[in-house]
Tab-separated table of C-alpha atoms and ligand atoms in Angstrom:
chain	number	residue	atom	x	y	z
A	1	UNK	CA	-13.520	-23.774	-13.176
A	2	UNK	CA	-17.264	-23.956	-12.598
A	3	UNK	CA	-17.657	-20.566	-11.177
A	4	UNK	CA	-17.568	-16.995	-12.528
A	5	UNK	CA	-15.006	-14.418	-11.868
A	6	UNK	CA	-15.670	-10.788	-12.217
A	7	UNK	CA	-13.362	-8.095	-11.271
A	8	UNK	CA	-13.751	-4.278	-10.940
A	9	UNK	CA	-11.072	-1.700	-11.759
A	10	UNK	CA	-10.608	1.988	-11.861
A	11	UNK	CA	-8.657	4.973	-10.714
A	12	UNK	CA	-9.161	6.599	-7.388
A	13	UNK	CA	-12.621	7.811	-6.471
A	14	UNK	CA	-14.451	6.162	-9.396
A	15	UNK	CA	-17.021	4.486	-7.094
A	16	UNK	CA	-15.765	1.067	-7.656
A	17	UNK	CA	-16.235	-0.174	-4.068
A	18	UNK	CA	-19.944	1.070	-4.024
A	19	UNK	CA	-20.672	-0.316	-7.577
A	20	UNK	CA	-19.042	-3.733	-6.853
A	21	UNK	CA	-20.974	-4.091	-3.670
A	22	UNK	CA	-24.280	-3.132	-5.381
A	23	UNK	CA	-23.611	-5.831	-7.927
A	24	UNK	CA	-22.852	-8.294	-5.221
A	25	UNK	CA	-26.145	-7.470	-3.309
A	26	UNK	CA	-28.227	-7.857	-6.597
A	27	UNK	CA	-26.581	-11.311	-7.508
A	28	UNK	CA	-27.032	-12.360	-3.840
A	29	UNK	CA	-30.718	-11.347	-3.755
A	30	UNK	CA	-31.334	-13.408	-6.967
A	31	UNK	CA	-30.183	-16.407	-4.903
A	32	UNK	CA	-26.971	-16.849	-6.488
A	33	UNK	CA	-23.815	-17.981	-4.527
A	34	UNK	CA	-21.650	-15.146	-4.548
A	35	UNK	CA	-18.721	-13.835	-2.718
A	36	UNK	CA	-17.151	-10.447	-2.305
A	37	UNK	CA	-13.472	-9.723	-2.077
A	38	UNK	CA	-11.118	-6.669	-2.319
A	39	UNK	CA	-7.421	-6.448	-3.168
A	40	UNK	CA	-5.015	-6.053	-1.424
A	41	UNK	CA	-6.804	-8.006	1.373
A	42	UNK	CA	-9.384	-10.589	1.818
A	43	UNK	CA	-7.176	-12.817	3.884
A	44	UNK	CA	-5.360	-12.332	7.273
A	45	UNK	CA	-2.201	-12.060	5.578
A	46	UNK	CA	-3.406	-9.842	2.680
A	47	UNK	CA	-4.902	-7.555	5.082
A	48	UNK	CA	-1.524	-7.092	6.935
A	49	UNK	CA	0.139	-6.482	3.572
A	50	UNK	CA	-2.572	-3.959	2.713
A	51	UNK	CA	-1.496	-1.970	5.825
A	52	UNK	CA	2.049	-1.853	4.822
A	53	UNK	CA	1.194	-0.901	1.424
A	54	UNK	CA	-1.102	2.034	2.195
A	55	UNK	CA	0.732	3.322	5.235
A	56	UNK	CA	2.049	6.796	4.466
A	57	UNK	CA	5.027	6.385	6.862
A	58	UNK	CA	6.557	3.746	4.373
A	59	UNK	CA	8.291	6.440	2.105
A	60	UNK	CA	10.826	4.217	0.616
A	61	UNK	CA	9.304	1.255	-1.108
A	62	UNK	CA	10.774	0.545	-4.617
A	63	UNK	CA	8.285	-0.138	-7.529
A	64	UNK	CA	9.487	-3.886	-7.601
A	65	UNK	CA	9.036	-4.144	-3.895
A	66	UNK	CA	5.575	-2.611	-4.288
A	67	UNK	CA	4.726	-4.878	-7.044
A	68	UNK	CA	5.774	-8.041	-4.942
A	69	UNK	CA	3.739	-6.937	-2.044
A	70	UNK	CA	0.560	-6.665	-4.183
A	71	UNK	CA	1.372	-9.900	-5.805
A	72	UNK	CA	2.079	-11.655	-2.369
A	73	UNK	CA	-1.471	-10.649	-1.147
A	74	UNK	CA	-2.878	-11.804	-4.444
A	75	UNK	CA	-1.147	-15.154	-4.356
A	76	UNK	CA	-2.660	-15.746	-0.908
A	77	UNK	CA	-6.113	-14.619	-1.791
A	78	UNK	CA	-6.075	-16.733	-5.004
A	79	UNK	CA	-4.943	-19.881	-3.353
A	80	UNK	CA	-6.801	-19.582	-0.076
A	81	UNK	CA	-10.138	-18.116	-1.372
A	82	UNK	CA	-10.730	-17.448	-5.064
A	83	UNK	CA	-9.605	-20.804	-6.501
A	84	UNK	CA	-11.763	-22.899	-3.946
A	85	UNK	CA	-14.695	-20.652	-4.543
A	86	UNK	CA	-14.545	-20.931	-8.287
A	87	UNK	CA	-14.085	-24.766	-8.005
A	88	UNK	CA	-17.236	-24.694	-5.944
A	89	UNK	CA	-19.195	-22.917	-8.818
A	90	UNK	CA	-19.436	-19.677	-7.030
A	91	UNK	CA	-19.390	-16.122	-8.443
A	92	UNK	CA	-16.462	-14.265	-7.087
A	93	UNK	CA	-16.681	-10.507	-7.295
A	94	UNK	CA	-13.199	-8.886	-6.500
A	95	UNK	CA	-12.551	-5.091	-6.245
A	96	UNK	CA	-9.216	-5.013	-8.045
A	97	UNK	CA	-6.868	-7.718	-9.457
A	98	UNK	CA	-3.956	-8.128	-11.622
A	99	UNK	CA	-4.889	-5.221	-13.924
A	100	UNK	CA	-4.480	-2.824	-11.090
A	101	UNK	CA	-0.795	-3.846	-10.775
A	102	UNK	CA	-0.248	-3.414	-14.561
A	103	UNK	CA	-1.867	-0.132	-14.347
A	104	UNK	CA	-0.434	1.338	-11.067
A	105	UNK	CA	3.061	-0.267	-10.630
A	106	UNK	CA	3.568	-0.901	-14.467
A	107	UNK	CA	2.147	2.086	-16.435
A	108	UNK	CA	2.133	4.384	-13.322
A	109	UNK	CA	5.527	3.708	-11.666
A	110	UNK	CA	7.261	2.178	-14.608
A	111	UNK	CA	7.944	-1.415	-13.492
A	112	UNK	CA	8.314	-3.720	-16.545
A	113	UNK	CA	5.034	-4.899	-17.794
A	114	UNK	CA	6.434	-8.250	-19.086
A	115	UNK	CA	7.696	-8.911	-15.577
A	116	UNK	CA	4.410	-8.073	-13.994
A	117	UNK	CA	2.636	-10.433	-16.408
A	118	UNK	CA	5.219	-13.219	-15.647
A	119	UNK	CA	4.954	-12.825	-11.859
A	120	UNK	CA	1.147	-12.319	-12.266
A	121	UNK	CA	0.658	-15.652	-13.941
A	122	UNK	CA	2.399	-17.324	-10.955
A	123	UNK	CA	0.491	-15.430	-8.330
A	124	UNK	CA	-2.852	-15.921	-9.967
A	125	UNK	CA	-2.197	-19.523	-10.911
A	126	UNK	CA	-3.254	-18.466	-14.312
A	127	UNK	CA	-6.799	-17.569	-13.133
A	128	UNK	CA	-8.172	-14.877	-15.226
A	129	UNK	CA	-11.360	-12.836	-14.747
A	130	UNK	CA	-14.205	-13.841	-17.016
A	131	UNK	CA	-15.279	-10.221	-17.059
A	132	UNK	CA	-13.512	-6.969	-15.881
A	133	UNK	CA	-15.361	-3.853	-15.450
A	134	UNK	CA	-13.223	-0.688	-15.859
A	135	UNK	CA	-15.107	2.273	-14.332
A	136	UNK	CA	-13.706	5.298	-15.927
A	137	UNK	CA	-13.970	8.981	-15.047
A	138	UNK	CA	-11.698	11.922	-15.502
A	139	UNK	CA	-8.848	11.811	-12.950
A	140	UNK	CA	-9.659	15.188	-11.571
A	141	UNK	CA	-13.269	14.181	-10.808
A	142	UNK	CA	-12.098	11.030	-9.118
A	143	UNK	CA	-9.489	12.698	-6.984
A	144	UNK	CA	-12.307	15.113	-5.654
A	145	UNK	CA	-13.709	12.093	-3.919
A	146	UNK	CA	-10.554	11.190	-2.146
A	147	UNK	CA	-10.564	10.881	1.587
A	148	UNK	CA	-9.426	13.863	3.690
A	149	UNK	CA	-6.432	11.865	4.821
A	150	UNK	CA	-4.811	10.292	1.638
A	151	UNK	CA	-3.056	7.037	1.746
A	152	UNK	CA	0.342	6.393	0.186
A	153	UNK	CA	-0.904	5.587	-3.246
A	154	UNK	CA	-3.629	8.224	-3.344
A	155	UNK	CA	-1.376	10.911	-2.385
A	156	UNK	CA	0.672	10.556	-5.531
A	157	UNK	CA	0.833	13.242	-8.210
A	158	UNK	CA	-1.909	13.957	-10.829
A	159	UNK	CA	0.495	12.955	-13.575
A	160	UNK	CA	0.910	9.640	-11.907
A	161	UNK	CA	-2.757	9.059	-11.674
A	162	UNK	CA	-3.159	10.120	-15.322
A	163	UNK	CA	-0.757	7.455	-16.417
A	164	UNK	CA	-2.580	4.759	-14.445
A	165	UNK	CA	-5.639	5.788	-16.205
A	166	UNK	CA	-3.998	5.730	-19.649
A	167	UNK	CA	-2.574	2.300	-18.656
A	168	UNK	CA	-6.144	1.083	-17.828
A	169	UNK	CA	-7.246	2.269	-21.393
A	170	UNK	CA	-4.465	0.479	-23.142
A	171	UNK	CA	-5.287	-2.743	-21.279
A	172	UNK	CA	-8.818	-2.420	-22.116
A	173	UNK	CA	-7.951	-1.791	-25.820
A	174	UNK	CA	-5.690	-4.858	-25.911
A	175	UNK	CA	-8.407	-7.185	-24.382
A	176	UNK	CA	-11.799	-5.635	-25.292
A	177	UNK	CA	-13.643	-9.021	-24.916
A	178	UNK	CA	-12.683	-9.311	-21.290
A	179	UNK	CA	-12.307	-5.606	-20.062
A	180	UNK	CA	-15.355	-3.421	-20.501
A	181	UNK	CA	-15.095	0.285	-20.123
A	182	UNK	CA	-18.096	1.867	-18.163
A	183	UNK	CA	-18.168	5.446	-18.000
A	184	UNK	CA	-19.325	6.512	-14.557
A	185	UNK	CA	-22.198	8.854	-14.553
A	186	UNK	CA	-23.443	11.150	-11.652
A	187	UNK	CA	-26.425	8.932	-11.033
A	188	UNK	CA	-24.985	5.708	-9.387
A	189	UNK	CA	-28.040	3.661	-10.398
A	190	UNK	CA	-27.305	4.512	-14.077
A	191	UNK	CA	-23.798	3.180	-13.884
A	192	UNK	CA	-25.163	0.063	-11.923
A	193	UNK	CA	-27.562	-0.564	-14.674
A	194	UNK	CA	-24.772	-0.516	-17.255
A	195	UNK	CA	-22.910	-2.991	-15.174
A	196	UNK	CA	-25.648	-5.354	-14.717
A	197	UNK	CA	-26.214	-5.317	-18.354
A	198	UNK	CA	-22.825	-6.272	-19.050
A	199	UNK	CA	-22.798	-9.003	-16.445
A	200	UNK	CA	-26.026	-10.541	-17.749
A	201	UNK	CA	-24.777	-10.460	-21.367
A	202	UNK	CA	-21.120	-11.694	-20.786
A	203	UNK	CA	-21.252	-13.852	-17.739
A	204	UNK	CA	-24.615	-15.677	-17.792
B	301	LIG	P1	-8.445	0.689	-3.031
B	301	LIG	O1	-8.347	2.194	-2.897
B	301	LIG	O2	-9.366	0.380	-4.250
B	301	LIG	O3	-8.927	-0.056	-1.957
B	301	LIG	O4	-7.034	0.207	-3.353
B	301	LIG	C1	-6.019	0.303	-2.615
B	301	LIG	C2	-4.891	1.144	-3.343
B	301	LIG	O5	-3.855	0.094	-3.829
B	301	LIG	C3	-5.343	1.989	-4.512
B	301	LIG	O6	-4.731	3.234	-4.384
B	301	LIG	C4	-4.801	1.228	-5.732
B	301	LIG	C5	-3.644	0.468	-5.150
B	301	LIG	N1	-3.262	-0.770	-5.771
B	301	LIG	C6	-1.967	-0.800	-6.553
B	301	LIG	O7	-1.405	0.214	-6.657
B	301	LIG	N2	-1.708	-1.994	-7.197
B	301	LIG	C7	-2.366	-3.184	-7.127
B	301	LIG	O8	-2.077	-4.111	-7.476
B	301	LIG	C8	-3.655	-3.089	-6.230
B	301	LIG	C9	-4.509	-4.185	-6.018
B	301	LIG	C10	-4.134	-1.858	-5.670
């Protein structure tokens, strides 16, 4: 693939969307061909699946069903958007990717990690990020930034969100070349500066 694939990961309220958008604007202003996506979503079907996944009314979704829904949205995004963009040499920035499923449905809900990896290879057509920024901050600090009306995943217990964070830390320890941990600071410009330094060092 000619392009570069950068993903952002993190627990709730870590400022991931803000930071990934800031990076997108920065690279775009440099004149680079860059696209910005979020998961689940980014395609018509993916946005519909997102609604199902985040709807508080859907109280009985099993861990495996949840995992497949995230994977289904991902498969569509990869084939319709990510793969063609990378082939054209674009930089793709994606707010969440397969690591989210490993952390949230695997380490968080207990779905089998090996199964997630196996299905993940199919859904992603084996496309892996060149760089993954894991924005880390204590769970309680992140949950403070939650929206007033929590969605189905956000409203899970503190213990669940702690498992998700521990999962991310495990993933980062296993793949230190790809996954870089960035400690979130109060000052969002400081966090962004760390991210840009990593992108410039590892991607370009
Ligand atoms: P967002 O809040 O970053 O937009 O992500 C939507 C929610 O979906 C968030 O609570 C994390 C969750 N999620 C998973 O549980 N598994 C996944 O594979 C993905 C992509 C997101």
